[in-house]
Amino acid sequence: MRSYRQRTRLFNRAVGLVVGAVVAAAALLLWTAVSSSAPVQGDAPSEGLIFGIWRLFYDLDAPAPRVLLAAVALAFLFAAGVAIIEIRVSNKSRRSFDLHGSPLAPKVIMAATRGAYDGPVTVTVLIPAHNEEASLQITLTSILAQSHRPARVIVVADNCTDGTVAVARQHGVEVVTTINNTAKKAGALNQVLARILPDQGPNNIIMVLDADTAVDDGFLAAAVSRFENDRGLMAVGGLFYGEPGSGLLGQLQRNEYVRYSTQIGRRRGRVFVLTGTASLFRSTALRTVAANRGVTIPGITGDVYDTAALTEDNELTLALKSLGALIISPAQCTVVTEVMPTARALWVQRLRWQRGALENLGAYGITPSTFRYWAQQLGIGYSVIALSAFVLLIVITVLAVDAWVWFPFWLGLGIVFTLERVVSVWAGGWRARLLAAALVPELIFDMFLDLVYVQGIIDITRGRTGTWGHVNHGSTRAPTPILGSGVGS
């Protein structure tokens, strides 16, 4: 009989094939549609003169109205279809009273806690740390300076060979050292959760905070207020922004994070992923996850975190959603996290994220809770094809013409696209806006991420083992400014 890990690996390889096949089929369909009719011979470009001195060539050709209408309608139907299904799944989960299938559904929790007072909401903070001497001080300073102080802070020192433990003790917090842990962050957290969870009541909250992350002032107060006002709420996730520094590469990542937070804001806090940088969980939720591992959700019974997952935060989000939990990311709960300082470090980080997301989908399969995530992966795959085709078309055009030709239709479309890029990072300040307006650097960054996506598909299909990355910050690190609720400018 195959073990759980062996079965998971088989599913993982299958999901790579499925996603790759669907995306390839979509590309083939698009190619067939485009090449089904013979190309029409266009008119020669017109010649114009601007201010009497600048001669240029231009071409007013544009796609036929029916083609434009079909493209817009297809995009609208796809987006609307995914949104409607997601809302229906969310509403059904909230109304569910299925004690076995959705034990964390709001109606189930509300019925179980009706008329009971379980004391004030308290927060225990767990900070998993592996050689985080340089950044831990910033993390501890930010959490200990919160207007709503945590009841307990525990640094989980995992296989540390630097001064991580000493830094933690200097700040007067508890330290738990892992024992024979080989399962990275998930294994370290499982060890400490196995010790403290049995003593936690319904109003005791567990916060998991990365040792390279600083929480903004007001984070805990806002999160605790949410838990106090909604007994059915099971988890609160943070919105993360990038730390200053690391030049152009760092700014590209900061722009990406700002766009993600803007998107969550438009979704009124509905969560894609409870970020591993900083999230809070009601103890009831974590106990229920542990009890259902190996029964209704993947993993080993008794573990809160699935140690087979490369991205433990994404996996735990799927676990909670599959059990019917209500989870949100309020706009007031913001954190500042590290950005990758080099392209190599960024490649390793994003390859782990991408592979982890695909592997988690393989483990959970196609369910109402995972439908949104499947659509997201297929959408990323389709965007890879679209961007690659766009770049190839530009190259062919440049090589095929003797002089530069302006196409007003496509130029106008490009301006609209650029405006959207600028507006979506407006909260990130003037550097973010200027970089978005330049467009080309962000397109190159997107192509980099597309290559990561393709590499992830190849690796997962070939069954290659995924790896973790760790940024070595040295022994000292400049303090990171703690931002307010916004990103500043």
XYZ file of C-alpha atoms in Angstrom:
489
model
C 0.000 0.000 0.000
C 1.346 3.436 -0.939
C 2.070 5.912 1.879
C 0.394 9.320 2.092
C 3.511 11.057 0.750
C 3.729 8.645 -2.206
C 0.078 9.223 -3.082
C 0.582 12.977 -2.773
C 3.570 12.865 -5.135
C 1.529 10.999 -7.753
C -1.289 13.566 -7.517
C 1.264 16.356 -7.764
C 2.695 15.000 -11.013
C -0.824 14.574 -12.372
C -1.803 18.178 -11.655
C 1.213 19.405 -13.589
C 0.120 17.369 -16.589
C -3.508 18.494 -16.286
C -2.684 22.205 -16.063
C -0.110 21.946 -18.846
C -2.512 20.041 -21.103
C -5.411 22.461 -20.562
C -3.254 25.514 -21.199
C -1.673 23.905 -24.280
C -5.140 23.008 -25.598
C -6.282 26.597 -25.110
C -3.234 27.844 -27.006
C -3.873 25.381 -29.817
C -7.524 26.454 -30.012
C -6.481 30.093 -30.220
C -3.929 29.345 -32.915
C -6.466 27.364 -34.924
C -9.014 30.177 -34.693
C -6.511 32.784 -35.805
C -5.082 30.747 -38.680
C -8.422 29.363 -39.948
C -8.783 32.122 -42.519
C -6.220 33.386 -44.988
C -4.484 36.622 -43.947
C -5.877 39.723 -45.585
C -3.487 41.907 -47.532
C -3.423 45.223 -45.727
C -2.891 48.677 -47.129
C 0.524 50.261 -47.135
C 1.168 52.496 -44.078
C 0.244 56.140 -44.475
C 2.847 58.862 -44.124
C 2.368 61.919 -41.974
C 4.278 64.992 -40.833
C 4.103 66.362 -37.276
C 4.936 70.025 -36.655
C 6.348 70.064 -40.160
C 9.541 68.344 -39.081
C 8.758 64.839 -37.805
C 7.915 62.342 -40.569
C 6.252 59.117 -39.482
C 4.333 56.166 -40.839
C 1.065 55.025 -39.335
C -1.548 52.327 -39.922
C -5.187 52.811 -38.878
C -6.081 49.151 -39.203
C -7.800 47.597 -36.184
C -9.433 44.236 -35.468
C -12.964 43.802 -36.771
C -15.705 44.863 -34.307
C -16.944 41.282 -34.038
C -13.480 40.134 -32.972
C -13.230 42.889 -30.354
C -16.713 42.140 -29.069
C -15.974 38.424 -28.852
C -12.728 39.053 -26.953
C -14.380 41.383 -24.435
C -17.369 39.082 -23.991
C -15.156 36.047 -23.448
C -13.058 37.814 -20.817
C -16.165 39.175 -19.087
C -17.913 35.805 -19.037
C -14.836 34.059 -17.639
C -14.325 36.646 -14.876
C -18.025 36.831 -14.032
C -18.358 33.049 -14.039
C -15.478 32.582 -11.592
C -16.762 35.392 -9.337
C -20.328 34.058 -9.271
C -19.211 30.538 -8.440
C -16.881 31.812 -5.716
C -19.659 33.879 -4.122
C -22.096 30.964 -4.289
C -19.545 28.642 -2.660
C -18.856 31.227 0.057
C -22.547 31.814 0.775
C -23.293 28.097 0.843
C -20.464 27.561 3.327
C -21.781 30.302 5.599
C -25.260 28.772 5.629
C -24.045 25.210 6.061
C -24.963 23.227 9.164
C -23.077 20.096 8.175
C -21.292 19.027 11.364
C -19.219 16.404 9.548
C -18.379 18.082 6.243
C -18.158 21.713 7.443
C -17.392 21.618 11.183
C -15.997 25.184 11.094
C -18.926 26.754 9.229
C -20.186 29.925 10.978
C -23.634 28.465 11.755
C -22.056 25.397 13.366
C -19.662 27.487 15.465
C -22.338 29.989 16.479
C -24.659 27.203 17.616
C -21.891 25.525 19.611
C -20.867 28.725 21.437
C -24.280 30.326 21.916
C -24.817 31.551 25.498
C -21.240 30.729 26.580
C -18.590 33.210 27.718
C -15.075 31.920 27.193
C -13.197 34.887 28.581
C -11.476 37.752 26.803
C -9.714 37.235 23.494
C -5.993 36.656 24.063
C -3.199 36.255 21.539
C -0.217 33.915 21.671
C 2.387 34.741 19.029
C 4.538 31.984 17.504
C 7.623 33.145 15.587
C 9.300 30.269 13.702
C 12.940 31.215 13.154
C 15.845 29.547 11.385
C 19.025 31.626 11.690
C 17.140 34.927 11.881
C 19.558 36.781 14.154
C 19.678 39.780 11.819
C 15.935 40.318 11.364
C 14.396 38.916 14.557
C 14.995 42.097 16.533
C 12.813 44.099 14.149
C 10.062 41.498 14.327
C 10.067 41.338 18.121
C 10.185 45.114 18.505
C 7.147 45.518 16.245
C 5.023 42.884 17.989
C 5.942 43.972 21.525
C 5.146 47.616 20.670
C 1.571 46.870 19.577
C -1.145 48.938 21.242
C -2.854 45.619 22.023
C -0.088 43.584 23.649
C 0.016 39.817 23.031
C -0.405 37.642 26.095
C 2.537 35.453 25.133
C 5.343 35.506 22.537
C 7.237 32.314 21.696
C 10.227 32.168 19.347
C 10.417 28.689 17.824
C 14.132 28.242 17.212
C 14.540 25.631 14.494
C 18.043 24.247 13.875
C 19.632 27.657 14.551
C 23.399 28.022 14.454
C 23.570 31.806 14.931
C 22.455 34.181 17.671
C 18.700 33.814 17.155
C 18.088 32.410 20.636
C 20.208 35.109 22.276
C 18.285 37.883 20.488
C 14.983 36.364 21.615
C 16.107 36.146 25.239
C 17.326 39.767 25.159
C 13.746 40.794 24.397
C 12.373 38.753 27.280
C 10.225 36.365 25.235
C 9.931 32.585 25.520
C 12.094 30.322 23.393
C 11.211 26.793 22.332
C 13.902 24.833 20.509
C 12.711 22.192 18.071
C 13.831 18.597 18.505
C 15.028 16.573 15.493
C 12.857 18.581 13.117
C 13.458 17.908 9.415
C 10.165 19.320 8.134
C 11.185 23.004 8.000
C 8.703 25.662 9.176
C 5.672 23.364 9.153
C 7.424 20.757 11.290
C 8.670 23.375 13.753
C 5.191 24.835 14.198
C 3.631 21.393 14.583
C 5.985 20.633 17.472
C 5.091 23.727 19.470
C 1.380 23.610 18.590
C 1.182 20.033 19.857
C 2.326 21.369 23.238
C 0.191 24.487 23.606
C -3.041 23.793 21.684
C -4.598 21.409 24.256
C -4.641 24.248 26.833
C -6.179 26.863 24.511
C -9.817 27.910 24.899
C -12.200 29.108 22.159
C -11.182 32.741 22.657
C -7.448 32.053 22.652
C -5.902 33.116 19.350
C -2.685 31.745 17.876
C -0.721 34.139 15.705
C 1.998 32.826 13.365
C 4.500 35.549 12.515
C 7.551 35.186 10.275
C 10.864 36.201 11.828
C 11.621 38.510 8.878
C 8.356 40.447 9.164
C 7.360 43.588 11.049
C 3.699 44.153 11.907
C 2.335 47.669 11.604
C 0.951 49.404 14.681
C -2.718 48.609 15.139
C -2.522 45.175 13.564
C -3.338 43.203 16.721
C -5.984 45.676 17.926
C -7.842 45.408 14.610
C -7.581 41.624 14.479
C -8.704 41.138 18.086
C -11.648 43.472 17.510
C -12.737 41.274 14.597
C -12.544 38.130 16.710
C -14.432 39.778 19.580
C -17.262 40.917 17.328
C -17.688 37.694 15.365
C -17.675 34.339 17.146
C -17.882 32.596 13.787
C -14.635 34.114 12.504
C -11.872 31.508 12.419
C -8.832 33.304 11.005
C -7.479 36.751 10.118
C -4.714 37.167 7.563
C -2.360 40.101 7.108
C -1.806 42.218 4.024
C 1.894 42.423 3.279
C 4.080 45.115 1.782
C 7.734 44.941 0.784
C 10.515 46.406 2.892
C 12.594 49.272 1.460
C 15.790 48.574 -0.460
C 17.130 46.075 -3.036
C 16.996 48.605 -5.895
C 14.854 48.035 -8.958
C 14.196 44.383 -8.125
C 12.914 45.349 -4.700
C 10.613 48.025 -6.147
C 9.183 45.544 -8.648
C 8.273 43.232 -5.770
C 6.818 46.103 -3.751
C 4.616 47.039 -6.709
C 3.451 43.456 -6.935
C 2.549 43.351 -3.245
C 0.689 46.670 -3.422
C -1.412 45.338 -6.303
C -2.249 42.214 -4.288
C -3.397 44.295 -1.320
C -5.450 46.533 -3.601
C -7.103 43.456 -5.046
C -7.966 42.107 -1.590
C -9.396 45.502 -0.702
C -11.679 45.371 -3.740
C -12.788 41.912 -2.586
C -13.721 43.466 0.789
C -11.242 41.306 2.657
C -12.115 37.959 1.062
C -8.898 35.987 1.293
C -6.889 34.208 -1.387
C -4.199 33.033 1.029
C -3.752 33.487 4.772
C -0.235 34.776 4.431
C 2.507 32.916 6.225
C 4.090 36.244 7.127
C 1.415 37.069 9.727
C -1.942 35.390 10.335
C -4.094 34.670 13.383
C -6.172 31.578 14.019
C -8.799 30.723 16.600
C -7.539 27.693 18.520
C -10.752 25.834 17.658
C -9.885 26.114 13.978
C -6.396 24.685 14.386
C -7.611 21.797 16.553
C -10.307 20.970 14.020
C -7.776 21.004 11.176
C -5.502 18.637 13.117
C -8.390 16.275 13.850
C -9.489 16.163 10.210
C -6.051 15.573 8.679
C -6.051 12.219 6.959
C -9.874 12.062 7.243
C -11.512 14.802 5.159
C -8.435 16.866 4.284
C -4.890 15.814 3.287
C -2.159 15.254 5.836
C -1.337 13.200 8.882
C -3.885 13.109 11.687
C -2.801 15.311 14.577
C -0.686 17.702 12.515
C -1.923 21.265 12.138
C 0.418 21.887 9.209
C 0.817 19.410 6.378
C 4.569 18.808 6.264
C 4.310 17.492 2.688
C 3.299 20.959 1.444
C 5.919 23.363 0.085
C 3.683 26.355 0.828
C 2.211 25.686 4.239
C 0.193 28.916 4.353
C -1.605 28.190 1.068
C -2.293 24.618 2.184
C -3.692 25.701 5.567
C -5.949 28.195 3.786
C -7.348 25.394 1.629
C -7.774 23.210 4.721
C -9.764 25.887 6.564
C -11.913 26.686 3.527
C -12.589 22.998 2.954
C -13.845 22.758 6.557
C -16.172 25.746 6.031
C -14.192 28.319 8.038
C -14.868 32.042 7.741
C -11.558 33.883 7.101
C -10.774 37.495 6.202
C -7.903 39.947 5.611
C -8.903 43.361 7.035
C -7.324 46.460 5.518
C -5.991 47.514 8.947
C -3.871 44.377 9.378
C -0.718 45.238 7.445
C 2.817 43.929 7.713
C 6.167 44.722 6.132
C 8.099 41.708 4.924
C 11.419 41.118 3.207
C 11.934 41.317 -0.539
C 14.336 39.081 -2.386
C 17.604 40.968 -2.965
C 18.752 39.004 -6.045
C 17.148 37.422 -9.090
C 18.410 34.017 -7.995
C 16.822 34.325 -4.540
C 13.593 35.529 -6.146
C 13.616 32.584 -8.556
C 13.963 30.088 -5.689
C 11.227 31.779 -3.648
C 8.711 32.016 -6.484
C 9.412 28.513 -7.748
C 8.566 27.230 -4.279
C 5.370 29.303 -4.189
C 4.322 28.176 -7.657
C 5.093 24.522 -7.090
C 3.474 24.615 -3.680
C 0.240 26.040 -5.090
C 0.061 23.354 -7.785
C 0.905 20.552 -5.387
C -1.770 21.692 -2.959
C -4.347 21.637 -5.747
C -3.210 18.133 -6.647
C -3.675 17.044 -3.047
C -7.173 18.557 -2.707
C -8.452 17.893 -6.220
C -11.331 19.782 -7.813
C -13.808 20.816 -5.108
C -16.037 23.877 -4.597
C -13.389 25.297 -2.255
C -10.551 24.863 -4.764
C -12.391 25.896 -7.933
C -11.210 29.510 -7.623
C -7.590 28.375 -7.302
C -7.791 26.080 -10.335
C -9.171 28.950 -12.391
C -6.337 31.147 -11.144
C -3.682 28.638 -12.248
C -5.253 28.220 -15.672
C -5.493 31.990 -15.988
C -1.779 32.350 -15.203
C -0.998 29.704 -17.820
C -3.066 31.513 -20.422
C -1.379 34.830 -19.586
C 1.998 33.170 -20.154
C 0.909 32.323 -23.695
C -0.581 35.767 -24.298
C 2.510 37.685 -23.128
C 4.865 35.377 -25.039
C 2.798 35.782 -28.221
C 2.770 39.570 -27.753
C 6.555 39.760 -27.424
C 7.034 37.421 -30.404
C 4.690 39.574 -32.502
C 6.647 42.719 -31.624
C 9.924 41.061 -32.609
C 8.525 39.798 -35.932
C 7.068 43.218 -36.713
C 10.357 44.986 -36.007
C 12.246 42.548 -38.244
C 9.667 42.693 -41.057
C 9.399 46.464 -41.607
C 11.924 48.896 -43.013
C 10.711 51.816 -40.892
C 8.846 52.161 -37.608
C 5.074 52.131 -38.109
C 2.648 53.503 -35.515
C -0.627 51.673 -34.937
C -3.043 54.100 -33.173
C -5.427 51.335 -32.093
C -2.748 49.279 -30.365
C -1.090 52.417 -29.015
C -4.363 53.463 -27.407
C -4.802 50.003 -25.948
C -1.278 50.208 -24.541
C -2.029 53.564 -22.901
C -5.110 52.132 -21.190
C -3.053 49.167 -20.009
C -0.334 51.469 -18.654
C -2.874 53.631 -16.831
C -4.250 50.558 -15.129
C -0.739 49.607 -14.013
C -0.161 53.060 -12.535
C -3.510 53.345 -10.778
C -3.210 49.883 -9.246
C 0.052 50.849 -7.437
C -0.980 54.415 -6.569
C -0.856 53.660 -2.834
C 2.781 52.640 -3.197
C 4.051 56.183 -3.704
C 5.800 58.039 -6.504
C 8.523 55.412 -7.064
C 5.884 52.763 -7.607
C 3.941 54.984 -10.017
C 6.996 55.948 -12.066
C 8.070 52.343 -12.421
C 4.570 51.299 -13.485
C 4.445 54.149 -16.026
C 7.742 52.951 -17.549
C 5.940 49.650 -18.262
C 8.894 47.783 -19.840
C 10.612 46.837 -16.527
C 7.341 45.432 -15.199
C 6.769 43.480 -18.421
C 10.245 41.977 -18.093
C 9.457 41.160 -14.450
C 6.223 39.478 -15.559
C 8.146 37.431 -18.123
C 10.527 36.354 -15.362
C 7.556 35.134 -13.310
C 6.165 33.389 -16.405
C 9.420 31.457 -16.738
C 9.090 30.453 -13.073
C 5.568 29.202 -13.802
C 6.753 27.112 -16.744
C 9.670 25.735 -14.712
C 7.235 24.823 -11.947
C 5.038 22.888 -14.367
C 8.081 21.033 -15.745
C 9.510 20.231 -12.308
C 6.258 19.008 -10.850
C 5.520 16.839 -13.890
C 8.984 15.276 -13.807
C 8.653 14.645 -10.075
C 11.639 16.754 -9.059
C 11.918 17.492 -5.354
C 11.084 21.074 -4.397
C 13.519 23.148 -2.346
C 13.333 25.950 0.200
C 15.390 29.111 0.009
C 16.782 31.176 2.867
C 18.119 34.699 2.532
C 21.212 35.238 4.646
C 21.006 38.756 6.083
C 24.334 38.521 7.935
C 24.601 39.407 11.602
C 23.144 42.909 11.449
C 20.313 44.568 9.581
C 19.084 48.119 9.464
C 15.723 48.631 11.156
C 12.760 48.678 8.801
C 10.429 51.665 9.180
C 7.072 50.622 10.494
C 4.426 51.915 8.160
C 0.946 52.995 8.965
C -2.140 51.484 7.487
C -1.080 52.699 4.077
C 2.183 52.224 2.243
C 3.209 55.811 2.218
C 4.881 57.607 -0.596
